[in-house]
Amino acid sequence: MSNVVSRKVRLLLLGASSVAFAAWEGGKPYTTTDAHVSVAVVIAVVVLVALYSGRHRQEMKSLAWLKGMGRSIRRYLSNPDVQGTGALVWLVFFMAYFGWDLNSFLHQQRDLPTLSYLIGRVTRYYTGRSVLVAGWLLGGWYLALGLLQTRGARLGDDLPADVSGHGGDNLAQWDSGGGGDSGGGVEQGGNVGDETV
Amino acid sequence: MILGVVIGDVVWMVIGGSFAAWLVVTSLPAAGRRLPNGVAIVRHFLHSWIGRVLLLGAWAEVGWHLFCQRP
């Protein structure tokens, strides 16, 4: 119970401080030293928190994760399925974004704006910059603290799969389905339902 | 060029619109577990250090670029 309360308090503090920072940062033009220093400090803090919080709390070792990706790709190439095709569509979107952005950047023409130039039309205003900074910061906290296993006993062990985490992670199911051995890289079992954030 | 919209803007609108449509489609209950949605993609990367570091690196680069290098 106290864990739940303290987790909510931590979330609240994290959210409130992030919003406060975004409100302050929104008033700083991108050319100023204040903007540069504050963004650099935020990046450093989030990365350090990720390194500290994630120690011994990742579900899989990196090599096992990479091998699992390789197995999934080989399995898809030999036996294409809907889930694999869905993942492929995400990859196509990423390549479309990256390719077109690179093309626009290399040409440097008014007719070919980069995505960041278009976003700059929003971030030049206080509200736009504040909202985007808030979203960026909250996303960073999720990347730093999301999906970490709880230290010691894992509280989600006794919950159904849908509640404890894996049930909603359909890509993980795609990744683990069929091969039968993709769980080999799991350090302490399969539960990843206990998220810090 | 029509009403200040250039060819590059149109391409971005097509990419963005398609992306938004795909986000919606994969989030529909009917898609269920058959199509991985955006959250599932991110969660997949967060299962290991290498995936988490990749995403954090991209996050840091995006933040620095958008908030320190562009208007």
Tab-separated table of C-alpha atoms in Angstrom:
chain	number	residue	atom	x	y	z
A	1	MET	CA	0.000	0.000	0.000
A	2	SER	CA	2.757	2.439	0.962
A	3	ASN	CA	4.570	1.470	-2.246
A	4	VAL	CA	1.497	2.388	-4.261
A	5	VAL	CA	1.139	5.722	-2.476
A	6	SER	CA	4.790	6.629	-2.826
A	7	ARG	CA	4.687	5.644	-6.498
A	8	LYS	CA	1.754	7.972	-7.058
A	9	VAL	CA	3.543	10.749	-5.181
A	10	ARG	CA	6.672	10.200	-7.262
A	11	LEU	CA	4.628	10.297	-10.467
A	12	LEU	CA	2.888	13.461	-9.345
A	13	LEU	CA	6.156	15.182	-8.456
A	14	LEU	CA	7.726	14.095	-11.718
A	15	GLY	CA	4.765	15.344	-13.741
A	16	ALA	CA	4.513	18.632	-11.852
A	17	SER	CA	8.237	19.371	-12.126
A	18	SER	CA	8.179	18.509	-15.823
A	19	VAL	CA	5.267	20.845	-16.490
A	20	ALA	CA	6.927	23.602	-14.454
A	21	PHE	CA	10.137	23.186	-16.406
A	22	ALA	CA	8.239	23.249	-19.703
A	23	ALA	CA	6.447	26.449	-18.674
A	24	TRP	CA	9.795	28.071	-17.901
A	25	GLU	CA	11.564	26.670	-20.960
A	26	GLY	CA	8.776	27.867	-23.241
A	27	GLY	CA	9.923	31.442	-22.715
A	28	LYS	CA	13.512	30.771	-23.740
A	29	PRO	CA	14.333	31.366	-27.419
A	30	TYR	CA	16.355	28.530	-28.931
A	31	THR	CA	19.382	30.743	-29.471
A	32	THR	CA	19.890	31.608	-25.798
A	33	THR	CA	22.432	30.070	-23.455
A	34	ASP	CA	19.647	29.406	-20.948
A	35	ALA	CA	17.863	27.195	-23.472
A	36	HIS	CA	21.033	25.306	-24.345
A	37	VAL	CA	22.131	24.729	-20.762
A	38	SER	CA	18.695	23.750	-19.489
A	39	VAL	CA	18.039	21.243	-22.278
A	40	ALA	CA	21.526	19.770	-21.871
A	41	VAL	CA	21.015	19.428	-18.110
A	42	VAL	CA	17.622	17.767	-18.596
A	43	ILE	CA	19.119	15.285	-21.073
A	44	ALA	CA	21.960	14.499	-18.655
A	45	VAL	CA	19.587	14.047	-15.699
A	46	VAL	CA	17.196	11.763	-17.602
A	47	VAL	CA	20.050	9.620	-18.933
A	48	LEU	CA	21.677	9.365	-15.497
A	49	VAL	CA	18.360	8.435	-13.884
A	50	ALA	CA	17.853	5.804	-16.578
A	51	LEU	CA	21.303	4.327	-15.969
A	52	TYR	CA	20.837	4.292	-12.192
A	53	SER	CA	17.251	3.052	-12.129
A	54	GLY	CA	17.692	0.450	-14.834
A	55	ARG	CA	20.666	-1.301	-13.283
A	56	HIS	CA	19.814	-5.004	-12.892
A	57	ARG	CA	16.190	-4.239	-13.750
A	58	GLN	CA	16.053	-4.860	-17.504
A	59	GLU	CA	13.965	-7.811	-18.543
A	60	MET	CA	16.388	-9.108	-21.161
A	61	LYS	CA	20.077	-8.935	-21.832
A	62	SER	CA	20.928	-6.908	-24.931
A	63	LEU	CA	22.465	-9.829	-26.797
A	64	ALA	CA	19.419	-12.008	-26.165
A	65	TRP	CA	17.178	-9.172	-27.331
A	66	LEU	CA	19.181	-8.782	-30.552
A	67	LYS	CA	19.103	-12.533	-31.127
A	68	GLY	CA	15.346	-12.493	-30.580
A	69	MET	CA	15.014	-9.769	-33.216
A	70	GLY	CA	17.100	-11.834	-35.620
A	71	ARG	CA	14.962	-14.918	-35.001
A	72	SER	CA	11.786	-12.906	-35.537
A	73	ILE	CA	13.067	-11.527	-38.842
A	74	ARG	CA	14.147	-14.957	-40.077
A	75	ARG	CA	10.808	-16.422	-39.014
A	76	TYR	CA	8.935	-13.670	-40.821
A	77	LEU	CA	10.963	-14.110	-43.997
A	78	SER	CA	10.224	-17.823	-44.075
A	79	ASN	CA	6.631	-17.543	-42.909
A	80	PRO	CA	5.146	-14.012	-43.214
A	81	ASP	CA	2.278	-13.219	-40.876
A	82	VAL	CA	0.014	-10.238	-40.137
A	83	GLN	CA	1.898	-9.131	-37.026
A	84	GLY	CA	5.216	-9.138	-38.824
A	85	THR	CA	3.736	-7.139	-41.666
A	86	GLY	CA	2.356	-4.662	-39.119
A	87	ALA	CA	5.837	-4.194	-37.676
A	88	LEU	CA	7.172	-3.768	-41.208
A	89	VAL	CA	4.726	-0.919	-41.808
A	90	TRP	CA	6.184	0.911	-38.795
A	91	LEU	CA	9.633	0.472	-40.294
A	92	VAL	CA	8.411	1.854	-43.630
A	93	PHE	CA	7.040	4.951	-41.875
A	94	PHE	CA	10.341	5.488	-40.103
A	95	MET	CA	12.272	5.153	-43.364
A	96	ALA	CA	9.855	7.497	-45.159
A	97	TYR	CA	10.317	10.131	-42.467
A	98	PHE	CA	14.083	9.726	-42.312
A	99	GLY	CA	14.547	9.542	-46.082
A	100	TRP	CA	12.399	12.551	-46.892
A	101	ASP	CA	13.903	14.614	-44.068
A	102	LEU	CA	17.414	13.793	-45.286
A	103	ASN	CA	16.441	14.627	-48.869
A	104	SER	CA	14.992	17.982	-47.786
A	105	PHE	CA	18.024	18.770	-45.654
A	106	LEU	CA	20.495	17.985	-48.429
A	107	HIS	CA	18.677	20.096	-51.028
A	108	GLN	CA	18.245	23.151	-48.772
A	109	GLN	CA	15.420	24.604	-50.871
A	110	ARG	CA	12.403	26.623	-49.794
A	111	ASP	CA	10.150	24.103	-51.525
A	112	LEU	CA	11.561	21.273	-49.425
A	113	PRO	CA	11.281	22.132	-45.737
A	114	THR	CA	12.605	19.682	-43.157
A	115	LEU	CA	10.242	18.473	-40.460
A	116	SER	CA	12.119	20.410	-37.791
A	117	TYR	CA	11.691	23.591	-39.838
A	118	LEU	CA	7.925	22.999	-39.861
A	119	ILE	CA	7.925	22.263	-36.133
A	120	GLY	CA	9.916	25.463	-35.683
A	121	ARG	CA	6.841	27.374	-36.852
A	122	VAL	CA	5.178	26.066	-33.675
A	123	THR	CA	8.073	26.242	-31.211
A	124	ARG	CA	8.767	29.892	-31.962
A	125	TYR	CA	5.699	30.692	-29.841
A	126	TYR	CA	5.624	30.317	-26.072
A	127	THR	CA	2.648	27.948	-25.949
A	128	GLY	CA	3.879	25.740	-28.758
A	129	ARG	CA	7.361	25.480	-27.303
A	130	SER	CA	6.046	24.798	-23.784
A	131	VAL	CA	3.674	22.061	-24.920
A	132	LEU	CA	6.298	20.345	-27.052
A	133	VAL	CA	8.915	20.555	-24.287
A	134	ALA	CA	6.441	19.031	-21.824
A	135	GLY	CA	5.624	16.171	-24.187
A	136	TRP	CA	9.294	15.613	-24.953
A	137	LEU	CA	10.221	15.563	-21.272
A	138	LEU	CA	7.415	13.200	-20.251
A	139	GLY	CA	8.387	10.924	-23.122
A	140	GLY	CA	11.965	10.962	-21.873
A	141	TRP	CA	10.889	9.944	-18.378
A	142	TYR	CA	8.914	7.051	-19.818
A	143	LEU	CA	11.924	5.911	-21.835
A	144	ALA	CA	14.128	6.195	-18.742
A	145	LEU	CA	11.852	4.533	-16.203
A	146	GLY	CA	9.215	2.574	-18.105
A	147	LEU	CA	9.057	-1.219	-18.036
A	148	LEU	CA	11.647	-1.687	-15.319
A	149	GLN	CA	11.298	-4.681	-13.062
A	150	THR	CA	10.706	-3.957	-9.391
A	151	ARG	CA	13.691	-4.688	-7.203
A	152	GLY	CA	13.247	-7.874	-5.183
A	153	ALA	CA	9.855	-9.553	-5.390
A	154	ARG	CA	7.928	-8.745	-8.550
A	155	LEU	CA	4.478	-7.561	-7.552
A	156	GLY	CA	2.778	-8.548	-10.779
A	157	ASP	CA	3.628	-12.234	-10.533
A	158	ASP	CA	0.213	-13.213	-9.302
A	159	LEU	CA	-1.731	-11.130	-11.833
A	160	PRO	CA	-3.256	-12.368	-15.082
A	161	ALA	CA	-1.145	-11.783	-18.171
A	162	ASP	CA	-3.327	-8.932	-19.415
A	163	VAL	CA	-2.833	-7.034	-16.171
A	164	SER	CA	0.764	-7.870	-15.490
A	165	GLY	CA	2.034	-6.434	-18.718
A	166	HIS	CA	2.767	-9.010	-21.371
A	167	GLY	CA	-0.866	-9.336	-22.312
A	168	GLY	CA	-0.938	-5.899	-23.885
A	169	ASP	CA	2.463	-6.121	-25.493
A	170	ASN	CA	1.537	-7.685	-28.766
A	171	LEU	CA	4.898	-7.082	-30.377
A	172	ALA	CA	6.569	-9.036	-27.578
A	173	GLN	CA	4.124	-11.822	-28.311
A	174	TRP	CA	5.002	-11.586	-31.972
A	175	ASP	CA	8.639	-11.655	-30.974
A	176	SER	CA	8.243	-14.684	-28.727
A	177	GLY	CA	5.653	-16.611	-30.672
A	178	GLY	CA	6.599	-19.719	-32.605
A	179	GLY	CA	10.275	-19.896	-31.807
A	180	GLY	CA	9.797	-21.452	-28.414
A	181	ASP	CA	13.180	-20.316	-27.151
A	182	SER	CA	12.993	-16.557	-27.213
A	183	GLY	CA	12.525	-16.368	-23.473
A	184	GLY	CA	16.046	-17.596	-22.964
A	185	GLY	CA	17.379	-14.120	-22.434
A	186	VAL	CA	15.020	-13.236	-19.609
A	187	GLU	CA	17.104	-12.557	-16.560
A	188	GLN	CA	14.594	-13.270	-13.822
A	189	GLY	CA	11.501	-14.617	-15.498
A	190	GLY	CA	8.970	-13.128	-17.839
A	191	ASN	CA	7.149	-10.498	-15.833
A	192	VAL	CA	7.647	-6.923	-16.890
A	193	GLY	CA	4.455	-5.472	-15.559
A	194	ASP	CA	5.908	-3.367	-12.775
A	195	GLU	CA	6.674	-0.035	-14.268
A	196	THR	CA	8.369	2.666	-12.295
A	197	VAL	CA	6.496	5.204	-14.387
B	1	MET	CA	2.654	26.679	-54.891
B	2	ILE	CA	-0.923	27.210	-53.663
B	3	LEU	CA	-1.661	29.439	-50.654
B	4	GLY	CA	1.906	29.177	-49.460
B	5	VAL	CA	1.879	25.379	-49.514
B	6	VAL	CA	4.960	23.993	-51.244
B	7	ILE	CA	5.592	20.507	-52.578
B	8	GLY	CA	7.585	19.580	-49.473
B	9	ASP	CA	4.653	20.538	-47.247
B	10	VAL	CA	2.375	18.249	-49.269
B	11	VAL	CA	4.738	15.315	-48.886
B	12	TRP	CA	4.929	15.892	-45.138
B	13	MET	CA	1.139	16.073	-44.964
B	14	VAL	CA	0.857	12.757	-46.807
B	15	ILE	CA	3.425	11.086	-44.528
B	16	GLY	CA	1.848	12.609	-41.410
B	17	GLY	CA	-1.694	11.760	-42.456
B	18	SER	CA	-0.789	8.178	-43.300
B	19	PHE	CA	1.078	7.866	-40.027
B	20	ALA	CA	-1.895	9.205	-38.046
B	21	ALA	CA	-4.248	6.834	-39.861
B	22	TRP	CA	-1.967	3.898	-39.094
B	23	LEU	CA	-1.790	4.956	-35.447
B	24	VAL	CA	-5.584	4.948	-35.264
B	25	VAL	CA	-5.965	1.634	-37.107
B	26	THR	CA	-3.477	-0.178	-34.877
B	27	SER	CA	-5.136	1.263	-31.775
B	28	LEU	CA	-8.589	-0.022	-32.674
B	29	PRO	CA	-9.853	-2.906	-30.557
B	30	ALA	CA	-10.618	-4.783	-33.761
B	31	ALA	CA	-6.908	-4.790	-34.585
B	32	GLY	CA	-6.474	-6.479	-31.219
B	33	ARG	CA	-3.228	-8.268	-30.860
B	34	ARG	CA	-2.744	-8.887	-34.538
B	35	LEU	CA	-1.163	-5.524	-35.361
B	36	PRO	CA	1.516	-3.985	-33.133
B	37	ASN	CA	0.550	-0.451	-32.082
B	38	GLY	CA	2.884	2.445	-31.296
B	39	VAL	CA	3.032	1.656	-27.597
B	40	ALA	CA	3.948	-1.965	-28.314
B	41	ILE	CA	6.797	-0.851	-30.565
B	42	VAL	CA	8.245	1.409	-27.851
B	43	ARG	CA	7.748	-1.246	-25.155
B	44	HIS	CA	9.529	-3.767	-27.324
B	45	PHE	CA	12.639	-1.580	-27.354
B	46	LEU	CA	12.469	-0.994	-23.601
B	47	HIS	CA	12.908	-4.699	-22.841
B	48	SER	CA	16.710	-4.425	-23.059
B	49	TRP	CA	19.456	-1.909	-22.419
B	50	ILE	CA	20.435	-1.596	-26.050
B	51	GLY	CA	16.890	-0.763	-27.133
B	52	ARG	CA	16.426	1.678	-24.263
B	53	VAL	CA	19.729	3.421	-25.018
B	54	LEU	CA	18.823	3.681	-28.708
B	55	LEU	CA	15.506	5.337	-27.884
B	56	LEU	CA	17.050	7.648	-25.281
B	57	GLY	CA	19.731	8.668	-27.770
B	58	ALA	CA	17.116	9.493	-30.369
B	59	TRP	CA	15.079	11.339	-27.739
B	60	ALA	CA	18.079	13.436	-26.692
B	61	GLU	CA	18.964	14.277	-30.299
B	62	VAL	CA	15.392	15.268	-31.112
B	63	GLY	CA	15.203	17.527	-28.047
B	64	TRP	CA	18.515	19.223	-28.708
B	65	HIS	CA	17.701	19.724	-32.387
B	66	LEU	CA	14.192	21.060	-31.883
B	67	PHE	CA	14.760	23.227	-28.828
B	68	CYS	CA	18.321	24.427	-29.307
B	69	GLN	CA	19.053	24.455	-33.019
B	70	ARG	CA	15.746	25.434	-34.653
B	71	PRO	CA	13.371	28.392	-34.130
